[in-house]
Short mmCIF file of C-alpha atoms in Angstrom, two decimals:
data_model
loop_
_atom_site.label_atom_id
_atom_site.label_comp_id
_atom_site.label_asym_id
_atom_site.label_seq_id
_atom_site.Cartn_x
_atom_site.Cartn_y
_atom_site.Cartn_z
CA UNK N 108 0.00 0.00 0.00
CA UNK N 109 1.67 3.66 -0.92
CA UNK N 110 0.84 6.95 0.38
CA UNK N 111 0.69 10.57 -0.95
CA UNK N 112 3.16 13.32 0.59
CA UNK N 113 1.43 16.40 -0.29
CA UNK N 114 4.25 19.12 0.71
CA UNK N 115 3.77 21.78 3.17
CA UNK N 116 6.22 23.91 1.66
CA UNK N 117 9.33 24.74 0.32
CA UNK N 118 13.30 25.40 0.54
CA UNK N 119 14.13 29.03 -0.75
CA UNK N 120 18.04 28.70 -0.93
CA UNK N 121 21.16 30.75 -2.47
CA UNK N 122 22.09 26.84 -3.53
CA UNK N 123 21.15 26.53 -7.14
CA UNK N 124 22.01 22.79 -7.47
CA UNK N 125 23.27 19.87 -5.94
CA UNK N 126 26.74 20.03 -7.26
CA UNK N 127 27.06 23.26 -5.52
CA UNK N 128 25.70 21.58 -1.76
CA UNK N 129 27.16 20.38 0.88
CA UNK N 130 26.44 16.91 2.20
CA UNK N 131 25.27 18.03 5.56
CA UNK N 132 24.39 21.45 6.66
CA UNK N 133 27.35 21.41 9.20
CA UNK N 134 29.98 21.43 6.66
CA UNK N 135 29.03 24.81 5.38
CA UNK N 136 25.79 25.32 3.97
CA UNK N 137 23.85 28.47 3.96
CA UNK N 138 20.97 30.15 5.52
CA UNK N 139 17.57 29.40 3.92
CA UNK N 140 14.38 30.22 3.99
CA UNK N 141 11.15 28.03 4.76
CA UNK N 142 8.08 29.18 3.07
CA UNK N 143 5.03 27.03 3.77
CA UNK N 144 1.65 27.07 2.49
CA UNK N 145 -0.80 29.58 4.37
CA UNK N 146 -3.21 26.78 4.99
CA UNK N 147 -0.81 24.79 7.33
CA UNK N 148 0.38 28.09 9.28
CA UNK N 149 -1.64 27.03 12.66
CA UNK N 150 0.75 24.17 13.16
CA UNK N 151 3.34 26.71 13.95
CA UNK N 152 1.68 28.12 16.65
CA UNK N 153 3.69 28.26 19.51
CA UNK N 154 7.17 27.90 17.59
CA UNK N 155 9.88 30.52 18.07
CA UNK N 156 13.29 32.41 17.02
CA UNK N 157 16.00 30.36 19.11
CA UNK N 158 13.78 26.71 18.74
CA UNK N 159 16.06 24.10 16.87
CA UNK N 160 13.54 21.85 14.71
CA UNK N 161 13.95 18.62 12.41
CA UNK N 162 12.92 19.52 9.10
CA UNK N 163 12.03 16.65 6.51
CA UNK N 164 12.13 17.50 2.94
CA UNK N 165 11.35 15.63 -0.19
CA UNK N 166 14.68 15.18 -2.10
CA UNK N 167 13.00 15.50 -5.14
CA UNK N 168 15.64 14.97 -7.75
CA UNK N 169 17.07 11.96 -6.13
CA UNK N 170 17.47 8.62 -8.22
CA UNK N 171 15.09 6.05 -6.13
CA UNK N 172 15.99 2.96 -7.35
CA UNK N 173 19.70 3.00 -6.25
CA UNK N 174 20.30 0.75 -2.97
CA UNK N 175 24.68 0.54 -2.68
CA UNK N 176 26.63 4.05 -3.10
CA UNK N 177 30.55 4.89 -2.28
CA UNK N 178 30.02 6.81 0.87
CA UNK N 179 30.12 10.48 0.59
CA UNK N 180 30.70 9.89 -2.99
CA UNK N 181 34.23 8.31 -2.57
CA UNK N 182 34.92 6.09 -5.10
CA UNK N 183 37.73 4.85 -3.29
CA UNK N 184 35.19 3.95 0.12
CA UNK N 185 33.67 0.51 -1.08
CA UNK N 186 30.04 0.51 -1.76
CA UNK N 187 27.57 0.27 1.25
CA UNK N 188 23.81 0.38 1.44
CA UNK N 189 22.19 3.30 0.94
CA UNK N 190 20.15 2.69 4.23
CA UNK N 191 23.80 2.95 6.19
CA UNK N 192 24.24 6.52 4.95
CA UNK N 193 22.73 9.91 4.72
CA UNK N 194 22.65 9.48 0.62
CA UNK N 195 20.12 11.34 -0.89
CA UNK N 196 19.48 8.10 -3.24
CA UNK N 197 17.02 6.18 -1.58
CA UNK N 198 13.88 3.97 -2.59
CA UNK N 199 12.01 7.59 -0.41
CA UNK N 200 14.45 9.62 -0.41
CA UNK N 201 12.96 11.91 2.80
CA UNK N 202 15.22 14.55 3.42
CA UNK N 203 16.15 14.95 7.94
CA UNK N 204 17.93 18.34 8.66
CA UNK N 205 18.46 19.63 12.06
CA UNK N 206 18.62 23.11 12.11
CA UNK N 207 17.40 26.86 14.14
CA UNK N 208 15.35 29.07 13.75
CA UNK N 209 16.85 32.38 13.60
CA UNK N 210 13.40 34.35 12.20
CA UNK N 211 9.82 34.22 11.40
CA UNK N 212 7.59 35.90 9.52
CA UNK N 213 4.12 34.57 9.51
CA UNK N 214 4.72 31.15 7.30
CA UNK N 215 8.10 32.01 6.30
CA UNK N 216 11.03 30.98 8.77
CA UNK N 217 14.67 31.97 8.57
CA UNK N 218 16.93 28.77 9.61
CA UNK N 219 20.53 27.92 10.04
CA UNK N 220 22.80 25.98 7.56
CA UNK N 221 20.44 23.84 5.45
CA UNK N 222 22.45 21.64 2.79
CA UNK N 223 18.73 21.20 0.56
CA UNK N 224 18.49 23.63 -2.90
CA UNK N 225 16.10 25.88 -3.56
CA UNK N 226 12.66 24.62 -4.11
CA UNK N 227 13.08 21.40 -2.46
CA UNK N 228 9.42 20.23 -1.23
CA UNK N 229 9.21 20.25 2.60
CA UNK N 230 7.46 17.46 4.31
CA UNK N 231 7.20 18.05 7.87
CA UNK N 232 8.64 19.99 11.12
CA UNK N 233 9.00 18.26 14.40
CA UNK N 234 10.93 19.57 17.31
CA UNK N 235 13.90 18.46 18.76
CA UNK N 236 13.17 16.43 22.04
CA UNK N 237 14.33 17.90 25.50
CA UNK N 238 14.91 15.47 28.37
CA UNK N 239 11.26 13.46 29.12
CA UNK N 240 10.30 15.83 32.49
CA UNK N 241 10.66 18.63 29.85
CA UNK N 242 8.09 16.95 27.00
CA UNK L 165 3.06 18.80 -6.83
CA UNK L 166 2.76 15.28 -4.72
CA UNK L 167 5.25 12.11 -4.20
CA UNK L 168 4.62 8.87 -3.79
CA UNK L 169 5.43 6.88 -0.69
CA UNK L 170 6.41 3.67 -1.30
CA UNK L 171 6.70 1.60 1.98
CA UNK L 172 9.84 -0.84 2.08
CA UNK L 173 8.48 -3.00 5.10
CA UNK L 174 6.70 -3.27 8.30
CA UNK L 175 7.50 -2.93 11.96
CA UNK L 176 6.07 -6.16 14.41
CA UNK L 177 5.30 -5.17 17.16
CA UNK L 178 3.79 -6.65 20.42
CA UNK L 179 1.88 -2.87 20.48
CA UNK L 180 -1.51 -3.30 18.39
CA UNK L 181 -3.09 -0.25 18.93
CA UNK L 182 -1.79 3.10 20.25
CA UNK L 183 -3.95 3.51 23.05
CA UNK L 184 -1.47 0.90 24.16
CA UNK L 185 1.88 3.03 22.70
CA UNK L 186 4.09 5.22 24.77
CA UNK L 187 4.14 8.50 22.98
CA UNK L 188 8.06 8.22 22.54
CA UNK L 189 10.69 5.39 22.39
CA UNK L 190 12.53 5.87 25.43
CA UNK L 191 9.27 6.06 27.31
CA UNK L 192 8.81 2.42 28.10
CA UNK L 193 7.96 0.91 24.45
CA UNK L 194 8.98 -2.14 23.64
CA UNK L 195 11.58 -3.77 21.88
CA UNK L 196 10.24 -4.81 17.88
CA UNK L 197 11.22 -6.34 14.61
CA UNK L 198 11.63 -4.56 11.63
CA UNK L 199 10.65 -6.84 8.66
CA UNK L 200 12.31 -5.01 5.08
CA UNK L 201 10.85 -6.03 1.74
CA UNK L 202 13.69 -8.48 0.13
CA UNK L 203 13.66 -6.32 -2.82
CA UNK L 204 15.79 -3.82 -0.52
CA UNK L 205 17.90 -6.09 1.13
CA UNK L 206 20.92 -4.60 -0.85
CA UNK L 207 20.54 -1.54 0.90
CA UNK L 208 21.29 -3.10 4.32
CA UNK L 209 24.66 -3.55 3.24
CA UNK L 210 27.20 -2.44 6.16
CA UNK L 211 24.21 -2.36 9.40
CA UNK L 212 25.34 -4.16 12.05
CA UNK L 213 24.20 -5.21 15.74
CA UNK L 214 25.23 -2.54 18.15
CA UNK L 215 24.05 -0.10 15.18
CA UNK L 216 22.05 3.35 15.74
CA UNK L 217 19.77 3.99 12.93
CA UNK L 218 17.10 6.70 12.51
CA UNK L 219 13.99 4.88 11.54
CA UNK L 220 11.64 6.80 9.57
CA UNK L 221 7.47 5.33 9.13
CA UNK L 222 4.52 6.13 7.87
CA UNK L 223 1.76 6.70 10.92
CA UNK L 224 -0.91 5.24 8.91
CA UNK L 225 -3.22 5.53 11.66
CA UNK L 226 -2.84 9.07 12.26
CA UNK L 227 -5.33 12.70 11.17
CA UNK L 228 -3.91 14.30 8.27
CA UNK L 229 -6.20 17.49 8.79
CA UNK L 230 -5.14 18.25 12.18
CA UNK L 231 -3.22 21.35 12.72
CA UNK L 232 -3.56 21.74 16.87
CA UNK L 233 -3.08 20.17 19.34
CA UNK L 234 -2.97 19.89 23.21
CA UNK L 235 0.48 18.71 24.05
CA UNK L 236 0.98 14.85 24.84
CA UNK L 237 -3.13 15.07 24.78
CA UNK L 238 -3.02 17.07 28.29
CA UNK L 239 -6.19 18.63 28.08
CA UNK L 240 -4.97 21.33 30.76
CA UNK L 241 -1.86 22.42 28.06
CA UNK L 242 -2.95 25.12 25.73
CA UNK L 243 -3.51 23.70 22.23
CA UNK L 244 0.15 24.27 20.33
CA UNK L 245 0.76 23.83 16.42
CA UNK L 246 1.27 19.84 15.38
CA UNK L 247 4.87 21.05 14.04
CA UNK L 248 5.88 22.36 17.80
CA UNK L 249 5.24 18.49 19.17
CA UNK L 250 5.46 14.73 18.43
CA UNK L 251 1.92 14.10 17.85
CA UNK L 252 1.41 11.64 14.85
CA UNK L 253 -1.74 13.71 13.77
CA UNK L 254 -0.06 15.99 11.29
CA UNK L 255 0.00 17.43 7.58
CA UNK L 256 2.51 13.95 6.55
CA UNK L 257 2.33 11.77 9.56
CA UNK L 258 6.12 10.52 9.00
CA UNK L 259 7.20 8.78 12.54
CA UNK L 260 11.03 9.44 13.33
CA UNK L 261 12.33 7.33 16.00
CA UNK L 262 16.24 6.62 16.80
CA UNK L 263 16.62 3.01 18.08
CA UNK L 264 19.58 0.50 18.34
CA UNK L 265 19.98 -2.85 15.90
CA UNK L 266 20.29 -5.96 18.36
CA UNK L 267 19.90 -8.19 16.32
CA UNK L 268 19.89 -9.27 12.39
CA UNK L 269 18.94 -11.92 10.55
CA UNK L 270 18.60 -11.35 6.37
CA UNK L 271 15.71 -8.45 5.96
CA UNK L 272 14.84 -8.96 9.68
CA UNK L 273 15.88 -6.55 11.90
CA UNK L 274 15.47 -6.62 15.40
CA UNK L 275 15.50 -2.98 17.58
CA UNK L 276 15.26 -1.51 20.73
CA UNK L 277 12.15 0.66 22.35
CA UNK L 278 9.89 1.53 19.60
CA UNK L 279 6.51 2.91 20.20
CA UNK L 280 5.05 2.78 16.52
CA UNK L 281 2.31 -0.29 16.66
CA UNK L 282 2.74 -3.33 15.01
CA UNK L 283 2.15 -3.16 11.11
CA UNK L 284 3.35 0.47 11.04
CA UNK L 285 5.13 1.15 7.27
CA UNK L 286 9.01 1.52 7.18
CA UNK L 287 9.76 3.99 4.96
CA UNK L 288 13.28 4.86 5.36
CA UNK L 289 16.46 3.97 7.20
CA UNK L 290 19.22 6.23 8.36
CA UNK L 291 22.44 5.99 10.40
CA UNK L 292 22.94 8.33 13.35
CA UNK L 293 25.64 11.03 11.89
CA UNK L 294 28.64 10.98 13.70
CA UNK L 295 31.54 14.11 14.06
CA UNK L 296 32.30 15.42 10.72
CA UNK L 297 35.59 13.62 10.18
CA UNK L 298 34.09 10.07 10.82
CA UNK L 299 32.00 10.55 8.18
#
C-alpha cells in the first residue's frame, strides 16, 4: 500500500544545485528560507526564534531505485547500502535536517545551515526532544 | 506537486493499537522487529548489531487534517501547532524514532524501544551522523 506526501512547503536557498551543496548542513551550507503554504500556518503556533527543529524534505531529484553508493561519494570507500548513509538516493528519499530558527515571519522561517536547494518540497517539522520531564 | 510513498516493510510489534503506545521510544515501548521487503535487502549492506539507525514510518493511523493540538493530549496544556510536538496527527504523519539494531537476521531486523504499533510502514532507514571527520 503507498501513500501521498502532499508538501507543506518549500526550501528558498542561495544553492542553485546539488553540485554546488554540501552533504550536511554542518559542513558549510547556507541560511535558507522556509516558506510554507498559508493553509498549514496554525501548526506553527507556539514555535519561536532560538527553537532548533527537524525539518524533513522531499529530495525530489534523487534517483530512487539506487540501494549501494561509495560513501560520501568516494569512489575509493567501497560501496555500502544506501540505508547505512545519509545518501540522498534512496527507494524515499525523505530529506532529515536539524537546524534553528533564527526568524519568522508569519509562514516564512529563517533557519541555520540547510544543505537542501532551492525549491526542495518540505514534508514536515517536528521539534527536537528535551529530556522526558521537559516533554 | 505530490510524491509517492512507497513503503519498504513493516515494523512487528507486540503494540496493536496506540492507546497501548508510549508516545516516545525511550518512554517504556517495547523492543520490535523490523521486517524489510527483500527487494531492498541490498541496501542493508554495512548495518550491524550494536548499530544506531534513525527509523523513519509512515503513521498510517494518524489525522492528516489536524493542525492543533494539546500537548501529549493534556487537556490542561494550551492547544500548540502539530509542528511544535510529536503528535502523529499531522499534515505527513512521518514517525522518526532513533533506536539500536540488536539483532539481524537477512531483511529482519530486530531494535530496541519503539513505540510505533505493530504493522506500522518503514519507509526509510538512516544511520545516526557521527563528528564530521568520521564521516
Amino acid at each position: 500500500m503507498d501513500f501521498t506526501v502532499r508538501p507543506i512547503g518549500r526550501v528558498e536557498s542561495p544553492l542553485m544545485s546539488t553540485a554546488d551543496a554540501p552533504r550536511q548542513g554542518d559542513e558549510g551550507a547556507p541560511d535558507a528560507n522556509l516558506i510554507l503554504d498559508s493553509e498549514v500556518q496554525a501548526g506553527l503556533h507556539g514555535m519561536g526564534v532560538g527553537d532548533e527543529i527537524i525539518l524533513l524534505t522531499w529530495l525530489h531529484q534523487a534517483d530512487r531505485s539506487i540501494l549501494s553508493v561509495h560513501p560520501r561519494g568516494d569512489l575509493t570507500r567501497p560501496e555500502q547500502g544506501v540505508f547505512t548513509t545519509r545518501a540522498s538516493s534512496r527507494p524515499n528519499p525523505i530529506g532529515l535536517h536539524r537546524v534553528q530558527i533564527l526568524g519568522m515571519d508569519g509562514v516564512r522561517l529563517r533557519v541555520s545551515g540547510l544543505e537542501a536547494i532551492d525549491g526542495t518540497p518540505i514534508v514536515d517539522i517536528k521539534p527536537v526532544l528535551g529530556a522526558i520531564d521537559e516533554r
